[in-house]
Short mmCIF file of C-alpha atoms in Angstrom, two decimals:
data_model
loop_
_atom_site.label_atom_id
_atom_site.label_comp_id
_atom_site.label_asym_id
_atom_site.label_seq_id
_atom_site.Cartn_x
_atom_site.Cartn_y
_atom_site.Cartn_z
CA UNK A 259 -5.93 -7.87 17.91
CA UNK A 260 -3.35 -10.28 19.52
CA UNK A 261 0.52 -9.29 19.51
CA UNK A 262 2.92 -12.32 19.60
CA UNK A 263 7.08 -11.93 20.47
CA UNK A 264 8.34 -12.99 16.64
CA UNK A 265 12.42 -12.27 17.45
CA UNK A 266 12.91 -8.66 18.48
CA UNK A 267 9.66 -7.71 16.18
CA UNK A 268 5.82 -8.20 17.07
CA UNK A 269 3.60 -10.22 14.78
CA UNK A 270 0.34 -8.94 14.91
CA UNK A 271 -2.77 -11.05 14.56
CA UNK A 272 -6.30 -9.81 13.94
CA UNK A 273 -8.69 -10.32 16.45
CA UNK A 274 -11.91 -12.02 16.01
CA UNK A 275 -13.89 -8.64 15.82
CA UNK A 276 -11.68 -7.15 12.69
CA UNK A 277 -11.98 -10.59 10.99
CA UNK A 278 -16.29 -10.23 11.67
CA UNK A 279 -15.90 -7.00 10.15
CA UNK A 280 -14.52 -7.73 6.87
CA UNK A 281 -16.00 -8.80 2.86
CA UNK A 282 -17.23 -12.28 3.41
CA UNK A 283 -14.86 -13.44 0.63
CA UNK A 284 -12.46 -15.81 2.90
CA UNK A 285 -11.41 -15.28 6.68
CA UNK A 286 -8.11 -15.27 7.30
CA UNK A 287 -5.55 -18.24 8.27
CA UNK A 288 -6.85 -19.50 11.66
CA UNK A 289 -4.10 -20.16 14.35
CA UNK A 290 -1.19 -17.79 15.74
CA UNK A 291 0.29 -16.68 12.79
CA UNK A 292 -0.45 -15.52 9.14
CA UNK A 293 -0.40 -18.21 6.36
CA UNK A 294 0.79 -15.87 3.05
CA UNK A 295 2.45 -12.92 4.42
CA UNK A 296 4.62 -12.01 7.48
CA UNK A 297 3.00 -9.25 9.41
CA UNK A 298 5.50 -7.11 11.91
CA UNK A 299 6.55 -3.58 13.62
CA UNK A 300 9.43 -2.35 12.34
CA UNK A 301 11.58 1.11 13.23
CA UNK A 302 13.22 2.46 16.52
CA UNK A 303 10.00 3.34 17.51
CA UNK A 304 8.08 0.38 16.51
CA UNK A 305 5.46 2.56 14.67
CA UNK A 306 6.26 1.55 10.93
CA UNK A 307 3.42 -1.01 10.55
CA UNK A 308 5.69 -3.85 8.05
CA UNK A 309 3.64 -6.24 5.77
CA UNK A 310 5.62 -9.02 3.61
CA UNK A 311 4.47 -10.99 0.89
CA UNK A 312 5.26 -14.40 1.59
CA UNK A 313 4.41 -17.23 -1.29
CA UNK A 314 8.21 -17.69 -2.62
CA UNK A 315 7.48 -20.73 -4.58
CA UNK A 316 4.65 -18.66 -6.17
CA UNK A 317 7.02 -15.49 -6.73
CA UNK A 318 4.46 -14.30 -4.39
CA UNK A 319 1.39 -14.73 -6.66
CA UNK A 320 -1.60 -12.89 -5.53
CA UNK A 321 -4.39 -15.68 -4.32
CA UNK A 322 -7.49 -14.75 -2.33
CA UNK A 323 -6.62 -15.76 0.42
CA UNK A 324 -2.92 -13.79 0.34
CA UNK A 325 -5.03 -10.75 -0.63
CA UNK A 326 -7.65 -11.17 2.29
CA UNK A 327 -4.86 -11.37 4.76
CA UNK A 328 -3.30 -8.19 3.77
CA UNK A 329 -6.76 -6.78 3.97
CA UNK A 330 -6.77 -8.15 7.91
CA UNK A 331 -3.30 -6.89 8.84
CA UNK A 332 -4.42 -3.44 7.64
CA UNK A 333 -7.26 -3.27 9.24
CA UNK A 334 -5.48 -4.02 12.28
CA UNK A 335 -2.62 -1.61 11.78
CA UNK A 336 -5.41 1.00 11.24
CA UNK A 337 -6.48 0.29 14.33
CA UNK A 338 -3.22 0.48 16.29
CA UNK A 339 -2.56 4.04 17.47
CA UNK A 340 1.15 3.49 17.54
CA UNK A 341 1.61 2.88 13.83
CA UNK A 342 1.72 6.02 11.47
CA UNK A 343 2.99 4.02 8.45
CA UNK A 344 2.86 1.29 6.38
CA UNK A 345 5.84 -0.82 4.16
CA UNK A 346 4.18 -3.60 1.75
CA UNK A 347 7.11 -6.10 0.41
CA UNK A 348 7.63 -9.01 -1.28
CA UNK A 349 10.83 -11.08 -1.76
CA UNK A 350 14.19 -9.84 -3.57
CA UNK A 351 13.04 -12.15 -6.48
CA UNK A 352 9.46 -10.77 -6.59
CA UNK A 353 7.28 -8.04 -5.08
CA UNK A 354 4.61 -10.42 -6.45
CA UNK A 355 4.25 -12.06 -9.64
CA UNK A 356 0.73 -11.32 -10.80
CA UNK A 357 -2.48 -12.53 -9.60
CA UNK A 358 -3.13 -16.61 -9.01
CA UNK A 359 -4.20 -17.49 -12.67
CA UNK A 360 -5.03 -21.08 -11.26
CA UNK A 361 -7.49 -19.68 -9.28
CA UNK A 362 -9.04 -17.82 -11.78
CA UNK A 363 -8.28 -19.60 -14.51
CA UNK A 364 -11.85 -21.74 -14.32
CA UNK A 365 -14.03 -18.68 -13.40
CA UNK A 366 -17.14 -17.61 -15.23
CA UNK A 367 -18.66 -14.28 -16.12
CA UNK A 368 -21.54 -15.24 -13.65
CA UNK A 369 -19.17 -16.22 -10.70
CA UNK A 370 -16.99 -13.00 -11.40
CA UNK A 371 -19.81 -10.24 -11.90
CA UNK A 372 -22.12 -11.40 -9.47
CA UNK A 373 -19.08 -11.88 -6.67
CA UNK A 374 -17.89 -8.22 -8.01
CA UNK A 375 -14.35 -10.34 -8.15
CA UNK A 376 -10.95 -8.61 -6.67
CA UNK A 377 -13.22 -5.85 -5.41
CA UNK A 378 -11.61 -6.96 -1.96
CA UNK A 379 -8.37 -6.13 -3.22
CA UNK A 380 -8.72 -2.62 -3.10
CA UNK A 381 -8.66 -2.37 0.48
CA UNK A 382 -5.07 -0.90 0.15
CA UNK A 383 -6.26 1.96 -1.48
CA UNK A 384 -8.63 3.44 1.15
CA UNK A 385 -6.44 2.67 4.42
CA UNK A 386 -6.03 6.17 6.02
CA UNK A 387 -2.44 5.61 6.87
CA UNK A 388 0.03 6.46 4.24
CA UNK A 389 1.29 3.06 2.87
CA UNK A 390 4.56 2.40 1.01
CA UNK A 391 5.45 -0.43 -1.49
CA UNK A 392 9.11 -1.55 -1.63
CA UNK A 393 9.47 -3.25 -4.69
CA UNK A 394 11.89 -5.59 -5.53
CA UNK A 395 12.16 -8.31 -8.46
CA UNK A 396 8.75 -8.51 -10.62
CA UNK A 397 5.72 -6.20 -10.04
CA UNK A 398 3.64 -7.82 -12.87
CA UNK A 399 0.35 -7.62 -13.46
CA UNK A 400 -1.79 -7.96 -10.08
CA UNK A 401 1.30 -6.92 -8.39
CA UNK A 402 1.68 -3.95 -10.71
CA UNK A 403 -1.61 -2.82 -9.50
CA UNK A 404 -0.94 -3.67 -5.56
CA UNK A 405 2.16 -1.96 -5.91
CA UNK A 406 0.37 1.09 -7.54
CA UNK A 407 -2.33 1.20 -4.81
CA UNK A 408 -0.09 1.94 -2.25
CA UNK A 409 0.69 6.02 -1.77
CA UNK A 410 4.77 5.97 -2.25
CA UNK A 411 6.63 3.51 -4.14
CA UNK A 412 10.57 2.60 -3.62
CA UNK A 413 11.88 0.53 -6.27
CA UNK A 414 15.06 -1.66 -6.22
CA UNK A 415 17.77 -1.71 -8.84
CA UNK A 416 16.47 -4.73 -10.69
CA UNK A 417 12.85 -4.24 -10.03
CA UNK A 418 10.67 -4.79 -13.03
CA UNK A 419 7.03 -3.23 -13.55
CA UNK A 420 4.46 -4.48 -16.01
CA UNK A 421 1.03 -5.46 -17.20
CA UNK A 422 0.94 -8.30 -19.01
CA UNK A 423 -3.04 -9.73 -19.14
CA UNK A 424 -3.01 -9.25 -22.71
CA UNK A 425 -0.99 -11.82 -23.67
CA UNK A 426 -3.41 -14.05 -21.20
CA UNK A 427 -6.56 -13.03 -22.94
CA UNK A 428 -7.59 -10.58 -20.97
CA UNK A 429 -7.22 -6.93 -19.29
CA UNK A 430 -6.19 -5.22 -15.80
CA UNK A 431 -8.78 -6.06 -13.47
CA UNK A 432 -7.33 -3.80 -10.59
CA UNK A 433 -6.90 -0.73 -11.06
CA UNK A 434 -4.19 -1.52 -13.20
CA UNK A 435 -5.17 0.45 -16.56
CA UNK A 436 -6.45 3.57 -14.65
CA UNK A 437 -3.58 4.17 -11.85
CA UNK A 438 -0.67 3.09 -14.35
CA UNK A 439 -2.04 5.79 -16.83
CA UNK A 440 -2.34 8.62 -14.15
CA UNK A 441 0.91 7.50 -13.24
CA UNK A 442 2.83 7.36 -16.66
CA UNK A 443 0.52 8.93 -18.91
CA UNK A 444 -1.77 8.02 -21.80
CA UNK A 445 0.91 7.10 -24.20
CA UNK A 446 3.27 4.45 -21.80
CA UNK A 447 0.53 3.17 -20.04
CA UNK A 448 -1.56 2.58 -23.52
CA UNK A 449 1.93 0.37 -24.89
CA UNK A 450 2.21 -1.41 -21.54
CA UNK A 451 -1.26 -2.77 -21.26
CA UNK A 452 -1.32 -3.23 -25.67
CA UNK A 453 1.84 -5.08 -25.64
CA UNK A 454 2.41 -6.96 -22.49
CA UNK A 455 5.96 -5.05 -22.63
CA UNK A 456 7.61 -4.30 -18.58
CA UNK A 457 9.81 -0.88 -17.58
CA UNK A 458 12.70 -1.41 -15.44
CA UNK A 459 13.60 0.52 -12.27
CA UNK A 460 15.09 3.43 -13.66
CA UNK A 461 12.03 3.95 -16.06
CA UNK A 462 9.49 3.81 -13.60
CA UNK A 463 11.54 6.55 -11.83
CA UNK A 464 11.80 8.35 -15.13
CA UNK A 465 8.49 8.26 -16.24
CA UNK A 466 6.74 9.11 -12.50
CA UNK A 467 5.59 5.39 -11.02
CA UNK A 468 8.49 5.46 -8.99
CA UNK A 469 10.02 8.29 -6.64
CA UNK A 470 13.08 6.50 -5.50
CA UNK A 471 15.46 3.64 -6.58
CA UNK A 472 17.84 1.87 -4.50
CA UNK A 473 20.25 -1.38 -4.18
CA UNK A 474 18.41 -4.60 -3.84
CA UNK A 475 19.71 -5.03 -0.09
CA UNK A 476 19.15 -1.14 0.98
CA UNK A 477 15.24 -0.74 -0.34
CA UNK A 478 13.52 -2.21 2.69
CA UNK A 479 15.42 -0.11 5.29
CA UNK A 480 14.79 2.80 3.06
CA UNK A 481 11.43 2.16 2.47
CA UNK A 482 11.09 1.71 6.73
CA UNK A 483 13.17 5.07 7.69
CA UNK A 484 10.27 7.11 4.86
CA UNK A 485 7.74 5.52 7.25
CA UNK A 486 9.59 6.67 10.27
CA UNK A 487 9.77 10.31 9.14
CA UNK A 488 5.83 9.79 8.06
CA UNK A 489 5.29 8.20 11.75
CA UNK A 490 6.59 11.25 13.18
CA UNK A 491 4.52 13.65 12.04
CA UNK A 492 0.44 13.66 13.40
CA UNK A 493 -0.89 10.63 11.86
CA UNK A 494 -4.35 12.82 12.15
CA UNK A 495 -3.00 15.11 9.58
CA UNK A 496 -0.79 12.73 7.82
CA UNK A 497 -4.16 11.36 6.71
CA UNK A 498 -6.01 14.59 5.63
CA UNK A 499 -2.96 15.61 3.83
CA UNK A 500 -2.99 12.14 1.86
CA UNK A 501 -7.13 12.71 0.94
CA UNK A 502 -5.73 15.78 -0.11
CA UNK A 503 -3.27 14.36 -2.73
CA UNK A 504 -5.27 11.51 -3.44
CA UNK A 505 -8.46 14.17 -4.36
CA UNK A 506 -6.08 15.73 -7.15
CA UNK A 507 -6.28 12.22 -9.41
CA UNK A 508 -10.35 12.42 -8.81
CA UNK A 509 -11.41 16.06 -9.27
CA UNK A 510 -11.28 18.64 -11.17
CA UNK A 511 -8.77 21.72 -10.26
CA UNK A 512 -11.47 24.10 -9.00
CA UNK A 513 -13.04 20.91 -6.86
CA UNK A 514 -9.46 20.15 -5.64
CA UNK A 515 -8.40 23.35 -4.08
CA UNK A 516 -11.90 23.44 -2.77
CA UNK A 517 -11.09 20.08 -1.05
CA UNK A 518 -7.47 21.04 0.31
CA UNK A 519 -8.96 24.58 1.51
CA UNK A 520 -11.71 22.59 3.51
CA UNK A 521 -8.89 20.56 4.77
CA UNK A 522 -6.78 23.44 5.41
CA UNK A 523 -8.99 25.12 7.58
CA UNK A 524 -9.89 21.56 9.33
CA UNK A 525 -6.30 21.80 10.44
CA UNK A 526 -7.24 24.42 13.01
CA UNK A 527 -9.68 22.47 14.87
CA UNK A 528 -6.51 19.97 15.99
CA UNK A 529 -4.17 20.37 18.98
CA UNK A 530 -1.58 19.13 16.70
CA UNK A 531 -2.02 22.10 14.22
CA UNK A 532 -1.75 24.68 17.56
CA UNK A 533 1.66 22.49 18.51
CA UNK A 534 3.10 21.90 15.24
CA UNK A 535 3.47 26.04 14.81
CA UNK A 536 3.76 26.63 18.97
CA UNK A 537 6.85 24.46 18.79
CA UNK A 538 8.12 26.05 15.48
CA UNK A 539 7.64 30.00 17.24
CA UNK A 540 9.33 28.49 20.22
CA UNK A 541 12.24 27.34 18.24
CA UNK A 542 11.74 23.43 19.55
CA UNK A 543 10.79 20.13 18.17
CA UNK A 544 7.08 19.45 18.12
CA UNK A 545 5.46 16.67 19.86
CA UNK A 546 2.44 15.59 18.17
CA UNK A 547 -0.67 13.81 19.76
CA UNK A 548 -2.79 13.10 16.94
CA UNK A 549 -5.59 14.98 18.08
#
């Protein structure tokens, strides 16, 4: 991975290695610099990994190649040992539209079940480090469902959530009937997906797809300082307690607890468990070495 000066933040480029090692849908941008998103290091500490959306005359509609980029700054934020967190954005007009319906507007059945289409996109889903989406503007459709892969999402004042495929002949494609439901439940989820009909900020806090809301010009900086106080912690155990949360939407209760006991205990094989309670006996602030 490369690291370029971009003003007082580093733009990080994947090296040739990461970009061997991904799908063979569609390599990234060649040349110093992403082509749809803006990829930086943001907090005091430069360990908030910061990924931006960046198609504004598209209102940052998903195309393949947007969505393999992401995929490549991951993997390379993954990778970096200084980064314990991870802030997805898009625009104050749009976290992103949908997906590209240009570029899919001309597929066949063939072309999308034998290419297992968007199966790619879910690379946001299975990063180890906890990712957060800051959401401002529309979350629609494909964006609805990026949005929803991340782990946390902050949403600003006049963000706007929604799945709307059925009034373009067809359905979610991402994830987006089966995370919005064990988000919102049967009943919300069932009228969004039926009707095409968005929730506003405040609903998606109300009804669980949110946690937080804040002003338009605040969210990002928010969004940043929850991945500094994630950054701080051991990114080793950051990431077992995520599996952890993420096995609850997956198993059954009895399997669950099974899982977080197994983790539990795993926590005592880790200097960072020993320090964590050393510093906390000792009265002192704990310095973590992810091991």
């Amino acid at each position: 991975m490369a690291v370029f000066l971009k003003g007082a933040s580093l733009l990080l480029v994947p090296s040739r290695r990461a970009l061997a090692a991904l799908p063979a849908v569609r390599l990234c941008s060649s040349g110093d610099q992403y082509k749809y998103i803006v990829v930086e290091k943001r907090g005091e500490k430069n360990n908030v990994g910061f990924i931006q959306l960046n198609r504004p005359k598209a209102l940052n509609a998903l195309c393949d190649g947007l969505m393999v980029e992401v995929g490549c700054a991951l993997d390379a934020f993954e990778a970096d040992g200084d980064v314990g967190a991870i802030v997805i954005t898009g625009s104050d007009r749009a976290f992103a539209a949908g997906a590209d319906i240009k570029e899919m507007q001309n597929r066949t059945f063939q072309e999308c079940y034998s290419g297992n289409f968007l199966s790619h996109w879910n690379r946001v889903s299975t990063v180890k480090k906890p990712v957060i989406a800051a959401v401002n503007g529309f979350a629609l459709g494909g964006g609805c469902e990026l949005a929803m892969m991340c782990d946390i999402i902050y949403a600003g004042e006049k963000a706007q959530f929604g799945q709307p495929e059925i009034l373009l002949g067809t359905i979610p494609g991402a994830g987006g009937t089966q995370r919005l439901t064990r988000a919102v439940g049967k009943s919300l989820a069932m009228e969004m997906v039926l009707t095409g009909d968005r929730i506003d900020a405040q609903q998606a806090k109300q009804s669980g797809l949110a946690s937080k809301v804040y002003p338009v010009d605040q969210l990002v900086s928010e969004a940043v300082k929850c991945g500094e106080k994630i950054a701080a912690n051991s990114k080793l155990i950051s990431a077992m307690a995520k599996e952890a949360v993420n096995g609850a939407f997956e198993l059954s209760l009895a399997e669950g607890n099974r899982l977080e006991k197994r983790l539990f205990h795993s926590t005592f094989a880790t200097e960072d468990r020993k320090e964590g309670m050393t510093a906390f006996v000792e009265k002192r602030k704990a310095s973590f070495k992810d091991q």
